[in-house]
mmCIF file of C-alpha atoms in Angstrom:
data_model
loop_
_atom_site.group_PDB
_atom_site.id
_atom_site.type_symbol
_atom_site.label_atom_id
_atom_site.label_comp_id
_atom_site.label_asym_id
_atom_site.label_seq_id
_atom_site.Cartn_x
_atom_site.Cartn_y
_atom_site.Cartn_z
ATOM 1 C CA MET L 29 80.254 102.566 100.289
ATOM 2 C CA LYS L 30 79.847 103.680 103.668
ATOM 3 C CA ILE L 31 80.863 107.084 105.113
ATOM 4 C CA SER L 32 80.654 109.081 108.560
ATOM 5 C CA TRP L 33 81.706 112.385 109.545
ATOM 6 C CA HIS L 34 83.605 112.629 113.071
ATOM 7 C CA GLY L 35 83.902 116.578 113.779
ATOM 8 C CA HIS L 36 85.921 119.188 111.987
ATOM 9 C CA SER L 37 87.075 117.709 108.668
ATOM 10 C CA CYS L 38 87.347 114.012 109.924
ATOM 11 C CA VAL L 39 85.526 111.567 107.355
ATOM 12 C CA ARG L 40 85.900 107.902 107.647
ATOM 13 C CA ILE L 41 84.969 105.670 104.139
ATOM 14 C CA ASN L 42 84.501 102.092 104.201
ATOM 15 C CA THR L 43 84.570 100.854 100.705
ATOM 16 C CA ILE L 44 82.556 98.356 98.892
ATOM 17 C CA SER L 45 85.508 95.672 99.567
ATOM 18 C CA ASN L 46 85.570 96.884 103.217
ATOM 19 C CA TYR L 47 88.732 98.906 102.920
ATOM 20 C CA LYS L 48 88.767 101.354 105.564
ATOM 21 C CA ILE L 49 89.750 104.898 105.059
ATOM 22 C CA ILE L 50 89.839 108.209 107.219
ATOM 23 C CA ILE L 51 90.673 111.594 105.953
ATOM 24 C CA ASP L 52 92.362 114.269 108.265
ATOM 25 C CA PRO L 53 92.223 112.548 111.577
ATOM 26 C CA PHE L 54 91.910 115.430 113.772
ATOM 27 C CA ILE L 55 90.958 113.262 117.158
ATOM 28 C CA SER L 56 93.118 114.528 120.037
ATOM 29 C CA GLY L 57 92.056 118.114 121.119
ATOM 30 C CA ASN L 58 89.065 117.665 118.991
ATOM 31 C CA ASN L 59 85.901 117.880 121.439
ATOM 32 C CA PHE L 60 83.399 116.735 118.668
ATOM 33 C CA SER L 61 85.488 113.487 117.680
ATOM 34 C CA ASP L 62 83.426 110.231 118.570
ATOM 35 C CA LEU L 63 86.711 108.210 118.023
ATOM 36 C CA ASP L 64 88.936 106.271 120.167
ATOM 37 C CA LEU L 65 92.691 105.957 118.801
ATOM 38 C CA LYS L 66 93.355 102.626 120.777
ATOM 39 C CA THR L 67 90.768 101.035 118.843
ATOM 40 C CA LEU L 68 90.461 102.838 115.511
ATOM 41 C CA LYS L 69 91.059 100.391 112.653
ATOM 42 C CA VAL L 70 92.275 101.988 109.348
ATOM 43 C CA ASP L 71 94.235 100.730 106.253
ATOM 44 C CA THR L 72 94.642 104.128 104.526
ATOM 45 C CA ILE L 73 94.793 107.712 105.825
ATOM 46 C CA ILE L 74 94.179 110.647 103.451
ATOM 47 C CA LEU L 75 95.281 113.976 104.245
ATOM 48 C CA THR L 76 94.008 117.280 102.396
ATOM 49 C CA HIS L 77 96.848 119.551 103.902
ATOM 50 C CA ALA L 78 99.475 119.948 106.595
ATOM 51 C CA HIS L 79 97.633 122.210 109.158
ATOM 52 C CA LYS L 80 97.564 120.466 112.568
ATOM 53 C CA ASP L 81 93.856 120.232 112.725
ATOM 54 C CA HIS L 82 94.041 118.049 109.648
ATOM 55 C CA VAL L 83 97.053 116.138 110.401
ATOM 56 C CA GLY L 84 95.874 115.403 113.511
ATOM 57 C CA ASP L 85 96.829 112.181 115.026
ATOM 58 C CA THR L 86 98.075 110.574 111.419
ATOM 59 C CA ILE L 87 101.518 109.434 113.152
ATOM 60 C CA GLU L 88 99.988 107.574 116.017
ATOM 61 C CA ILE L 89 97.287 105.912 113.854
ATOM 62 C CA ALA L 90 99.403 105.040 110.890
ATOM 63 C CA LYS L 91 101.855 103.104 113.188
ATOM 64 C CA ARG L 92 99.020 101.457 115.501
ATOM 65 C CA ASN L 93 97.577 100.355 111.870
ATOM 66 C CA ASN L 94 100.418 99.974 109.943
ATOM 67 C CA ALA L 95 98.322 102.172 107.517
ATOM 68 C CA ASN L 96 99.862 104.006 104.614
ATOM 69 C CA VAL L 97 99.367 107.825 104.360
ATOM 70 C CA ILE L 98 98.308 109.338 100.891
ATOM 71 C CA ALA L 99 99.254 112.987 100.816
ATOM 72 C CA MET L 100 100.670 115.794 98.792
ATOM 73 C CA VAL L 101 103.929 114.826 98.175
ATOM 74 C CA GLU L 102 106.156 117.356 100.733
ATOM 75 C CA LEU L 103 103.997 116.548 103.474
ATOM 76 C CA ALA L 104 104.117 112.980 102.478
ATOM 77 C CA ASP L 105 107.971 113.132 102.474
ATOM 78 C CA GLU L 106 107.965 114.954 105.908
ATOM 79 C CA LEU L 107 105.720 112.437 107.321
ATOM 80 C CA ALA L 108 107.898 109.404 106.159
ATOM 81 C CA THR L 109 110.759 110.973 108.330
ATOM 82 C CA HIS L 110 108.777 109.665 111.497
ATOM 83 C CA GLY L 111 108.856 105.862 110.174
ATOM 84 C CA ILE L 112 105.699 105.641 108.504
ATOM 85 C CA SER L 113 104.484 104.579 105.402
ATOM 86 C CA THR L 114 103.452 107.159 102.820
ATOM 87 C CA HIS L 115 102.603 107.793 99.301
ATOM 88 C CA GLY L 116 103.215 111.428 97.834
ATOM 89 C CA MET L 117 101.084 112.780 95.112
ATOM 90 C CA ASN L 118 100.243 116.396 93.495
ATOM 91 C CA ILE L 119 97.419 118.363 92.021
ATOM 92 C CA GLY L 120 95.818 116.684 88.972
ATOM 93 C CA GLY L 121 97.484 113.362 89.797
ATOM 94 C CA SER L 122 95.546 109.770 90.161
ATOM 95 C CA TYR L 123 96.670 106.790 92.038
ATOM 96 C CA LYS L 124 95.254 103.519 91.702
ATOM 97 C CA THR L 125 94.838 101.747 94.856
ATOM 98 C CA ALA L 126 93.860 98.421 96.279
ATOM 99 C CA PHE L 127 90.492 100.184 97.055
ATOM 100 C CA GLY L 128 89.712 101.709 93.754
ATOM 101 C CA SER L 129 91.679 105.268 93.324
ATOM 102 C CA VAL L 130 92.461 108.782 94.620
ATOM 103 C CA LYS L 131 92.782 111.868 92.815
ATOM 104 C CA PHE L 132 93.855 115.426 93.999
ATOM 105 C CA VAL L 133 91.938 118.508 93.036
ATOM 106 C CA PRO L 134 92.983 122.125 93.369
ATOM 107 C CA ALA L 135 91.893 123.649 96.999
ATOM 108 C CA ILE L 136 92.595 127.581 97.497
ATOM 109 C CA HIS L 137 94.405 127.325 101.074
ATOM 110 C CA SER L 138 97.722 127.444 102.938
ATOM 111 C CA SER L 139 99.503 124.545 104.062
ATOM 112 C CA THR L 140 102.339 124.380 106.809
ATOM 113 C CA TYR L 141 103.784 121.507 109.112
ATOM 114 C CA GLU L 142 105.314 122.688 112.427
ATOM 115 C CA GLY L 143 106.097 125.932 110.740
ATOM 116 C CA LYS L 144 107.368 124.610 107.437
ATOM 117 C CA PRO L 145 105.921 125.240 104.009
ATOM 118 C CA MET L 146 104.288 121.844 102.645
ATOM 119 C CA GLY L 147 103.225 122.675 99.115
ATOM 120 C CA LEU L 148 99.636 122.829 98.197
ATOM 121 C CA ALA L 149 96.561 122.324 100.003
ATOM 122 C CA ALA L 150 94.052 119.799 97.799
ATOM 123 C CA GLY L 151 90.897 118.393 97.762
ATOM 124 C CA VAL L 152 90.402 114.868 97.016
ATOM 125 C CA LEU L 153 88.300 112.562 95.036
ATOM 126 C CA ILE L 154 88.102 108.854 96.425
ATOM 127 C CA SER L 155 86.401 106.072 94.648
ATOM 128 C CA ASP L 156 85.874 102.357 95.227
ATOM 129 C CA ASP L 157 84.853 101.943 91.489
ATOM 130 C CA ILE L 158 80.899 102.151 92.663
ATOM 131 C CA SER L 159 81.081 105.312 94.584
ATOM 132 C CA THR L 160 82.928 108.697 94.789
ATOM 133 C CA VAL L 161 83.467 111.064 97.567
ATOM 134 C CA TYR L 162 84.623 114.430 97.130
ATOM 135 C CA HIS L 163 86.262 116.089 100.263
ATOM 136 C CA CYS L 164 86.877 119.616 99.334
ATOM 137 C CA GLY L 165 89.642 120.155 102.109
ATOM 138 C CA ASP L 166 90.125 123.546 103.252
ATOM 139 C CA THR L 167 89.247 125.974 100.510
ATOM 140 C CA ALA L 168 87.742 129.301 99.558
ATOM 141 C CA LEU L 169 85.003 129.248 96.673
ATOM 142 C CA PHE L 170 86.557 129.330 93.115
ATOM 143 C CA SER L 171 84.950 128.777 89.892
ATOM 144 C CA ASP L 172 87.076 125.729 88.832
ATOM 145 C CA MET L 173 85.130 123.438 91.332
ATOM 146 C CA SER L 174 82.814 123.172 88.305
ATOM 147 C CA LEU L 175 85.528 121.179 86.401
ATOM 148 C CA VAL L 176 85.679 118.928 89.526
ATOM 149 C CA PRO L 177 84.363 115.377 88.349
ATOM 150 C CA HIS L 178 81.124 113.923 89.542
ATOM 151 C CA SER L 179 80.680 112.799 93.188
ATOM 152 C CA ASN L 180 78.061 110.786 95.164
ATOM 153 C CA VAL L 181 78.952 113.072 98.334
ATOM 154 C CA CYS L 182 80.711 116.100 98.588
ATOM 155 C CA PHE L 183 82.133 117.478 101.921
ATOM 156 C CA ILE L 184 82.453 121.076 102.012
ATOM 157 C CA PRO L 185 83.790 123.504 104.608
ATOM 158 C CA ILE L 186 81.388 126.068 105.942
ATOM 159 C CA GLY L 187 83.229 127.634 109.178
ATOM 160 C CA ASP L 188 84.266 131.054 107.294
ATOM 161 C CA ASN L 189 87.508 132.839 108.616
ATOM 162 C CA PHE L 190 89.819 129.969 107.360
ATOM 163 C CA THR L 191 87.682 128.653 104.667
ATOM 164 C CA MET L 192 84.317 129.422 102.629
ATOM 165 C CA GLY L 193 81.602 130.738 104.825
ATOM 166 C CA ILE L 194 77.922 129.575 104.399
ATOM 167 C CA ASP L 195 77.100 131.844 101.449
ATOM 168 C CA ASP L 196 79.962 130.860 99.424
ATOM 169 C CA ALA L 197 79.635 127.440 100.334
ATOM 170 C CA VAL L 198 76.044 127.444 98.905
ATOM 171 C CA LYS L 199 77.497 129.224 95.661
ATOM 172 C CA ALA L 200 80.168 126.047 95.685
ATOM 173 C CA ALA L 201 77.167 123.824 95.926
ATOM 174 C CA THR L 202 75.590 125.093 92.856
ATOM 175 C CA ILE L 203 78.898 124.486 90.606
ATOM 176 C CA ILE L 204 79.587 121.272 92.132
ATOM 177 C CA ASP L 205 78.839 118.308 90.181
ATOM 178 C CA SER L 206 77.618 116.167 93.454
ATOM 179 C CA ASP L 207 74.403 114.151 94.529
ATOM 180 C CA LEU L 208 74.762 115.036 98.289
ATOM 181 C CA PHE L 209 76.522 117.920 100.395
ATOM 182 C CA ILE L 210 77.698 117.628 103.742
ATOM 183 C CA PRO L 211 79.029 120.474 105.694
ATOM 184 C CA ILE L 212 82.484 120.322 107.714
ATOM 185 C CA HIS L 213 84.928 122.299 109.396
ATOM 186 C CA TYR L 214 82.527 124.240 111.773
ATOM 187 C CA ASP L 215 82.076 124.597 115.405
ATOM 188 C CA THR L 216 85.336 123.253 116.373
ATOM 189 C CA PHE L 217 86.891 126.592 117.503
ATOM 190 C CA PRO L 218 84.807 129.686 118.493
ATOM 191 C CA VAL L 219 85.851 131.751 115.642
ATOM 192 C CA ILE L 220 84.100 129.122 113.242
ATOM 193 C CA GLU L 221 80.943 128.529 114.797
ATOM 194 C CA GLN L 222 78.159 128.289 112.151
ATOM 195 C CA ASN L 223 74.656 126.823 111.898
ATOM 196 C CA PRO L 224 74.681 124.125 109.266
ATOM 197 C CA TYR L 225 71.354 123.975 108.592
ATOM 198 C CA GLU L 226 71.503 127.549 107.276
ATOM 199 C CA PHE L 227 73.652 125.952 104.784
ATOM 200 C CA THR L 228 71.404 123.079 103.821
ATOM 201 C CA ASN L 229 68.188 125.417 104.009
ATOM 202 C CA LYS L 230 69.820 127.730 101.234
ATOM 203 C CA LEU L 231 70.542 124.978 98.989
ATOM 204 C CA PRO L 232 68.529 125.429 96.153
ATOM 205 C CA GLN L 233 67.836 121.933 95.903
ATOM 206 C CA VAL L 234 66.987 119.692 98.911
ATOM 207 C CA ASN L 235 70.372 117.799 98.605
ATOM 208 C CA GLY L 236 72.127 118.678 101.692
ATOM 209 C CA LEU L 237 72.382 116.646 104.895
ATOM 210 C CA VAL L 238 73.894 117.561 108.520
ATOM 211 C CA PRO L 239 74.777 113.990 110.060
ATOM 212 C CA ASP L 240 75.171 113.540 113.489
ATOM 213 C CA ILE L 241 78.720 112.665 114.860
ATOM 214 C CA GLY L 242 79.683 109.084 113.566
ATOM 215 C CA GLU L 243 76.197 108.160 111.689
ATOM 216 C CA GLU L 244 77.168 106.116 109.096
ATOM 217 C CA ILE L 245 75.515 106.661 105.189
ATOM 218 C CA GLU L 246 75.514 104.402 102.563
ATOM 219 C CA VAL L 247 76.018 105.765 99.314
#
């Protein structure tokens, strides 16, 4: 599996079977994104929740690529009205896919789309049956993170104000069972400006990484 971070909470995954996935594709309006909507190739879009800085360019990407969108059921149903293919899920549920599996896990956060409530926010586990990524989504620190199954990489928010800040993210990293922690959801807006190296330096073990935008990492 190859993974890369593209600013804010946007993550790309290329599975062992060369299946292309993008999570929370906030590209337009994201000054840190290096992605080009006209050339971006994806098979599946996965959304953690409905806020505009996470749904982002989902509809355009899905239409350009004939891609399927996997999201919480309320959000999936709403996006389906735009003429794209969706698959709705809920917390605790898992879904076998062509590339492996997707499982939604709890996150503590709100979720609205164009002013309408869209159910719960979620974290997501994505597996290609060789490696597993845990994308925490937008969330506060909560003790049940310790129950999330093992992952090879965990993408964890550190921006504060809307999500965990650095100190809470460090506490989360001590209870989440993951081999590597990559900070996300910071610097995009002034209110969430953070130093990601403060997060990695505070980790009790040397298991944090601050990648360059678009840097490809093999796990």
